DNA sequence: GTAAGTACGTACAAATAGGTAAGTATGAAA
DNA sequence: TTTCATACTTACCTATTTGTACGTACTTAC
């Protein structure tokens, strides 16, 4: 069907499939989180990347940002209805990968000593003459 | 639950969510393709990236590569059973994004003149004292 | 005055993804 | 001999992404 379609589609896919985008969506599937909670929960995010990913997802309408006028700052992030939909699909993909990780690892093992792209399979050629 | 788990999970997710990985998987959901067919179908892929993405997916056990010993070369790519599973989930995500593209675009419009991260919402603070 | 705590922004550097153009191997066709 | 076609590989370069480190605003605690 669609092999590229709207360039915006790729952009959105990038946001939700990005290194931290996936983690944010999955985390928010479990309920609202504040900035620091997300930062602590997801090991290894820099504040810069967390803020940036959060902003993309918010602009795409997937995440709702609510800031309270207190000090020190208190900001809550949650999924919008639209965001829940994508998050579920992203989570489904991520979960599948995790579940089937052993099979992929096994496939990689086999690939190590298997036929390389330069090798060729013996068998009948699909075309005899042009 | 899992916010990073195995580093290999992220790697696999990268492969299937990469710019060309998605397109390859979706294309192969419609049946086997040879290298040049994929290149022509997906506008804008460089041969380098196509080969590289194909190799990653093949190593992960998602794509089956069959090369016939003819000249000029004839190589067919198809999905393995494992590959069909991921492909379906990736396609589900991609399709959803495409379908809901108008809503995302609308959300972005609203975001343009909406509250910026520095703005704050008026309302009761969730905490009064530590 | 200084430090702490929170949610960011920003400048700079490093890493990675991606593109371009060319080369390789092979045998048939011209 | 040169050309063509296919499925790649390689070298080189650019663009995008991500990380590091520091700065900011504001108020309470010391």
Coordinates of C-alpha atoms (C1' of nucleotides) in Angstrom, one line a residue:
Chain A
X1 CA 0.0 0.0 0.0
X2 CA 1.8 3.0 1.4
X3 CA 5.6 3.0 1.2
X4 CA 6.2 6.5 2.4
X5 CA 3.0 8.5 2.0
X6 CA 3.0 11.7 3.9
X7 CA 6.4 12.8 5.2
X8 CA 4.7 13.7 8.5
X9 CA 3.9 10.0 9.0
X10 CA 7.6 9.1 9.1
X11 CA 8.1 12.0 11.5
X12 CA 5.5 10.7 13.9
X13 CA 6.8 7.2 13.6
X14 CA 10.2 8.5 14.5
X15 CA 8.9 10.2 17.6
X16 CA 7.1 7.2 18.9
X17 CA 9.8 4.7 17.9
X18 CA 12.7 6.9 19.1
X19 CA 14.9 5.6 21.8
X20 CA 13.1 7.4 24.6
X21 CA 9.7 7.9 22.9
X22 CA 8.9 4.2 23.3
X23 CA 9.9 4.2 26.9
X24 CA 7.9 7.3 27.7
X25 CA 4.8 6.0 26.1
X26 CA 5.0 2.7 27.9
X27 CA 5.6 4.4 31.2
X28 CA 2.7 6.7 30.7
X29 CA 0.5 3.7 29.9
X30 CA 0.7 2.9 33.6
X31 CA -0.6 6.4 34.6
X32 CA 0.5 10.0 34.9
X33 CA 4.1 10.7 35.8
X34 CA 6.0 13.9 36.6
X35 CA 9.2 14.8 34.9
X36 CA 11.5 13.5 37.6
X37 CA 9.6 10.3 38.0
X38 CA 10.1 9.5 34.3
X39 CA 13.7 10.5 34.5
X40 CA 14.3 8.1 37.5
X41 CA 12.2 5.3 36.1
X42 CA 13.9 5.2 32.7
X43 CA 17.6 4.6 33.5
X44 CA 20.0 6.7 31.5
X45 CA 17.9 9.5 30.0
X46 CA 19.5 12.9 30.0
X47 CA 17.1 15.7 31.0
X48 CA 17.6 17.2 27.7
X49 CA 16.4 14.2 25.7
X50 CA 13.6 13.6 28.1
X51 CA 12.3 17.1 27.7
X52 CA 12.8 17.0 23.9
X53 CA 11.0 13.7 23.5
X54 CA 8.2 14.8 25.8
X55 CA 7.8 17.9 23.8
X56 CA 7.6 16.0 20.5
X57 CA 4.9 13.7 21.8
X58 CA 3.0 16.6 23.3
X59 CA 3.1 18.5 20.1
X60 CA 1.8 15.4 18.3
X61 CA -1.1 15.3 20.6
X62 CA -0.1 12.1 22.3
X63 CA 0.9 13.5 25.7
X64 CA -0.8 16.0 27.9
X65 CA 1.3 18.3 29.9
X66 CA 0.0 19.9 33.1
X67 CA 2.1 22.4 35.0
X68 CA 1.1 23.7 38.4
X69 CA 2.3 27.1 39.5
X70 CA 4.2 26.0 42.6
X71 CA 7.8 26.1 43.5
X72 CA 9.7 24.1 43.0
X73 CA 8.0 23.3 39.7
X74 CA 5.5 20.4 39.5
X75 CA 4.6 19.1 36.1
X76 CA 2.5 16.1 35.2
X77 CA 2.6 14.1 32.0
X78 CA -0.2 11.8 30.9
X79 CA -1.5 10.2 27.7
X80 CA -4.3 11.7 25.7
X81 CA -6.9 9.4 24.2
X82 CA -5.0 9.6 21.0
X83 CA -1.8 8.9 22.8
X84 CA -3.2 5.8 24.4
X85 CA -4.0 4.3 21.0
X86 CA -0.4 4.7 19.7
X87 CA 1.1 3.7 23.0
X88 CA -0.9 0.4 23.0
X89 CA 0.5 -0.4 19.5
X90 CA 4.0 0.6 20.4
X91 CA 3.8 -1.4 23.5
X92 CA 2.5 -4.4 21.6
X93 CA 5.5 -4.2 19.3
X94 CA 7.9 -3.7 22.1
X95 CA 6.4 -6.6 24.1
X96 CA 6.5 -8.9 21.2
X97 CA 10.1 -8.2 20.6
X98 CA 10.9 -8.8 24.3
X99 CA 9.0 -12.0 24.3
X100 CA 10.6 -13.4 21.2
X101 CA 14.0 -12.1 22.0
X102 CA 15.4 -15.7 22.5
X103 CA 14.3 -16.7 19.1
X104 CA 15.9 -13.6 17.5
X105 CA 19.1 -14.3 19.4
X106 CA 19.0 -17.9 18.2
X107 CA 18.6 -16.7 14.7
X108 CA 21.6 -14.4 15.0
X109 CA 23.7 -17.3 16.3
X110 CA 22.8 -19.3 13.2
X111 CA 23.4 -16.3 11.0
X112 CA 27.0 -16.1 12.2
X113 CA 28.1 -19.2 10.4
X114 CA 25.4 -19.3 7.8
X115 CA 25.5 -18.3 4.1
X116 CA 26.8 -14.8 3.5
X117 CA 25.2 -12.5 1.0
X118 CA 27.9 -13.4 -1.5
X119 CA 27.2 -17.1 -1.2
X120 CA 24.6 -18.6 -3.5
X121 CA 22.0 -21.3 -3.2
X122 CA 22.1 -24.2 -5.5
X123 CA 18.8 -24.9 -7.3
X124 CA 16.9 -24.1 -10.4
X125 CA 17.2 -20.5 -11.6
X126 CA 13.8 -18.8 -11.9
X127 CA 14.6 -17.5 -15.3
X128 CA 16.3 -19.4 -18.2
X129 CA 16.5 -16.6 -20.6
X130 CA 15.6 -13.0 -20.7
Chain B
X1 CA 7.3 -3.0 33.4
X2 CA 10.3 -3.0 31.2
X3 CA 11.9 0.3 30.6
X4 CA 15.0 -1.0 28.8
X5 CA 15.5 -4.6 29.6
X6 CA 17.9 -6.3 27.3
X7 CA 20.0 -4.0 25.1
X8 CA 19.3 -6.3 22.2
X9 CA 15.6 -5.4 22.4
X10 CA 16.4 -1.8 21.6
X11 CA 18.6 -2.9 18.8
X12 CA 15.9 -5.0 17.2
X13 CA 13.4 -2.3 17.7
X14 CA 15.7 0.0 15.9
X15 CA 16.0 -2.3 13.0
X16 CA 12.3 -2.8 12.5
X17 CA 11.5 0.9 13.2
X18 CA 14.3 2.3 11.1
X19 CA 13.4 4.5 8.2
X20 CA 13.7 1.7 5.7
X21 CA 13.1 -1.3 8.0
X22 CA 9.5 -0.4 8.3
X23 CA 9.0 -0.1 4.5
X24 CA 10.8 -3.3 3.8
X25 CA 8.7 -5.3 6.3
X26 CA 5.5 -3.8 4.9
X27 CA 6.5 -4.5 1.4
X28 CA 7.4 -8.1 2.2
X29 CA 4.0 -8.6 3.9
X30 CA 2.6 -8.5 0.4
X31 CA 4.9 -11.3 -0.8
X32 CA 8.5 -12.0 -1.8
X33 CA 10.4 -9.3 -3.6
X34 CA 13.8 -9.2 -5.2
X35 CA 16.3 -6.6 -4.4
X36 CA 15.6 -4.3 -7.4
X37 CA 11.9 -4.6 -6.8
X38 CA 12.2 -3.3 -3.3
X39 CA 14.5 -0.6 -4.5
X40 CA 12.0 0.5 -7.1
X41 CA 8.9 0.2 -4.9
X42 CA 10.3 2.2 -2.1
X43 CA 11.2 5.6 -3.5
X44 CA 14.4 7.1 -2.4
X45 CA 16.3 4.2 -0.9
X46 CA 20.0 4.0 -1.7
X47 CA 21.3 0.6 -2.5
X48 CA 23.6 0.8 0.4
X49 CA 20.9 1.4 2.9
X50 CA 18.6 -1.2 1.3
X51 CA 21.3 -3.8 1.5
X52 CA 22.2 -2.8 5.0
X53 CA 18.6 -2.8 6.3
X54 CA 17.9 -6.1 4.6
X55 CA 21.0 -7.6 6.2
X56 CA 20.0 -6.5 9.7
X57 CA 16.5 -8.0 9.3
X58 CA 17.9 -11.2 7.8
X59 CA 20.3 -11.6 10.7
X60 CA 17.5 -11.0 13.2
X61 CA 15.7 -13.9 11.5
X62 CA 12.9 -11.8 10.2
X63 CA 13.8 -12.0 6.5
X64 CA 14.7 -15.0 4.4
X65 CA 17.3 -14.4 1.6
X66 CA 17.4 -16.8 -1.3
X67 CA 20.0 -16.3 -4.0
X68 CA 20.0 -18.3 -7.2
X69 CA 23.2 -19.1 -9.0
X70 CA 22.4 -17.3 -12.2
X71 CA 23.9 -14.3 -13.9
X72 CA 23.0 -11.6 -13.6
X73 CA 22.3 -12.3 -9.9
X74 CA 18.7 -13.1 -8.8
X75 CA 17.9 -12.8 -5.1
X76 CA 14.6 -13.1 -3.4
X77 CA 13.6 -11.7 -0.1
X78 CA 10.6 -12.9 2.0
X79 CA 9.4 -12.9 5.5
X80 CA 10.1 -15.8 7.9
X81 CA 7.2 -16.8 10.2
X82 CA 8.9 -14.8 12.9
X83 CA 9.2 -11.9 10.5
X84 CA 5.5 -12.0 9.7
X85 CA 4.7 -11.5 13.3
X86 CA 6.8 -8.4 13.7
X87 CA 5.8 -7.1 10.4
X88 CA 2.1 -7.3 11.3
X89 CA 2.7 -5.3 14.4
X90 CA 4.9 -2.7 12.7
X91 CA 2.3 -2.4 10.0
X92 CA -0.5 -2.0 12.6
X93 CA 1.4 0.9 14.1
X94 CA 2.2 2.5 10.7
X95 CA -1.3 2.1 9.5
X96 CA -2.7 3.6 12.7
X97 CA -0.4 6.6 12.3
X98 CA -1.5 7.1 8.7
X99 CA -5.1 6.8 9.5
X100 CA -4.9 9.2 12.4
X101 CA -2.6 11.6 10.7
X102 CA -5.3 14.3 10.4
X103 CA -5.8 14.3 14.1
X104 CA -2.2 14.6 14.8
X105 CA -1.9 17.4 12.3
X106 CA -4.8 19.1 14.0
X107 CA -3.1 18.7 17.4
X108 CA 0.0 20.3 16.1
X109 CA -1.9 23.3 14.8
X110 CA -3.3 23.8 18.3
X111 CA 0.1 23.3 19.8
X112 CA 1.5 26.2 17.8
X113 CA -0.4 28.9 19.7
X114 CA -0.9 26.9 22.9
X115 CA 0.8 27.0 26.2
X116 CA 4.6 26.6 26.0
X117 CA 6.5 24.5 28.5
X118 CA 7.5 27.7 30.4
X119 CA 3.8 28.7 30.9
X120 CA 2.0 27.3 33.8
X121 CA -1.5 26.3 34.5
X122 CA -3.5 28.1 37.2
X123 CA -5.1 25.8 39.7
X124 CA -4.4 24.2 43.1
X125 CA -1.0 22.9 43.7
X126 CA -0.9 19.2 44.4
X127 CA 1.4 19.7 47.3
X128 CA 1.3 22.4 50.0
X129 CA 4.3 21.4 52.0
X130 CA 6.9 18.8 52.0
Chain C
dG1 C1' 24.8 34.4 51.4
dT2 C1' 24.7 29.6 50.1
dA3 C1' 22.7 25.2 49.0
dA4 C1' 18.8 22.4 47.6
dG5 C1' 15.1 21.0 44.7
dT6 C1' 12.4 21.0 40.0
dA7 C1' 11.8 21.4 35.2
dC8 C1' 13.5 22.9 31.9
dG9 C1' 17.1 25.6 27.9
dT10 C1' 21.5 26.0 25.5
dA11 C1' 26.2 25.4 23.7
dC12 C1' 29.3 22.3 22.4
dA13 C1' 31.1 17.6 21.3
dA14 C1' 30.5 12.8 20.1
dA15 C1' 28.2 9.1 17.9
dT16 C1' 25.4 7.3 14.5
dA17 C1' 22.4 7.2 10.4
dG18 C1' 22.2 8.2 5.8
dG19 C1' 23.5 9.8 1.1
dT20 C1' 26.7 9.8 -3.3
dA21 C1' 29.5 7.9 -6.4
dA22 C1' 32.2 4.5 -7.7
dG23 C1' 33.9 -0.4 -7.9
dT24 C1' 33.2 -5.8 -8.2
dA25 C1' 31.8 -10.2 -10.3
dT26 C1' 29.8 -12.8 -14.0
dG27 C1' 28.2 -14.3 -18.5
dA28 C1' 25.3 -13.2 -22.5
dA29 C1' 24.6 -10.0 -26.2
dA30 C1' 26.3 -6.7 -29.5
Chain D
dT1 C1' 36.2 -5.9 -26.7
dT2 C1' 32.7 -3.2 -24.8
dT3 C1' 28.2 -3.0 -22.9
dC4 C1' 24.4 -4.5 -19.9
dA5 C1' 22.2 -6.2 -16.0
dT6 C1' 22.0 -7.4 -10.9
dA7 C1' 23.1 -7.4 -6.3
dC8 C1' 25.9 -5.9 -3.7
dT9 C1' 30.5 -3.4 -1.2
dT10 C1' 33.5 0.4 -0.2
dA11 C1' 35.3 5.0 0.6
dC12 C1' 34.1 9.4 1.7
dC13 C1' 31.1 13.1 3.3
dT14 C1' 27.0 15.3 5.5
dA15 C1' 23.0 15.4 8.5
dT16 C1' 20.6 14.0 12.3
dT17 C1' 20.6 12.3 16.9
dT18 C1' 22.2 11.9 21.4
dG19 C1' 25.1 13.0 25.3
dT20 C1' 27.7 16.3 28.7
dA21 C1' 27.9 20.1 31.3
dC22 C1' 26.3 24.1 32.7
dG23 C1' 22.8 28.0 33.2
dT24 C1' 18.0 29.7 34.8
dA25 C1' 14.0 30.9 37.8
dC26 C1' 12.0 30.7 42.2
dT27 C1' 11.4 29.8 47.0
dT28 C1' 12.6 27.4 51.4
dA29 C1' 16.1 25.9 54.7
dC30 C1' 20.4 26.8 56.9

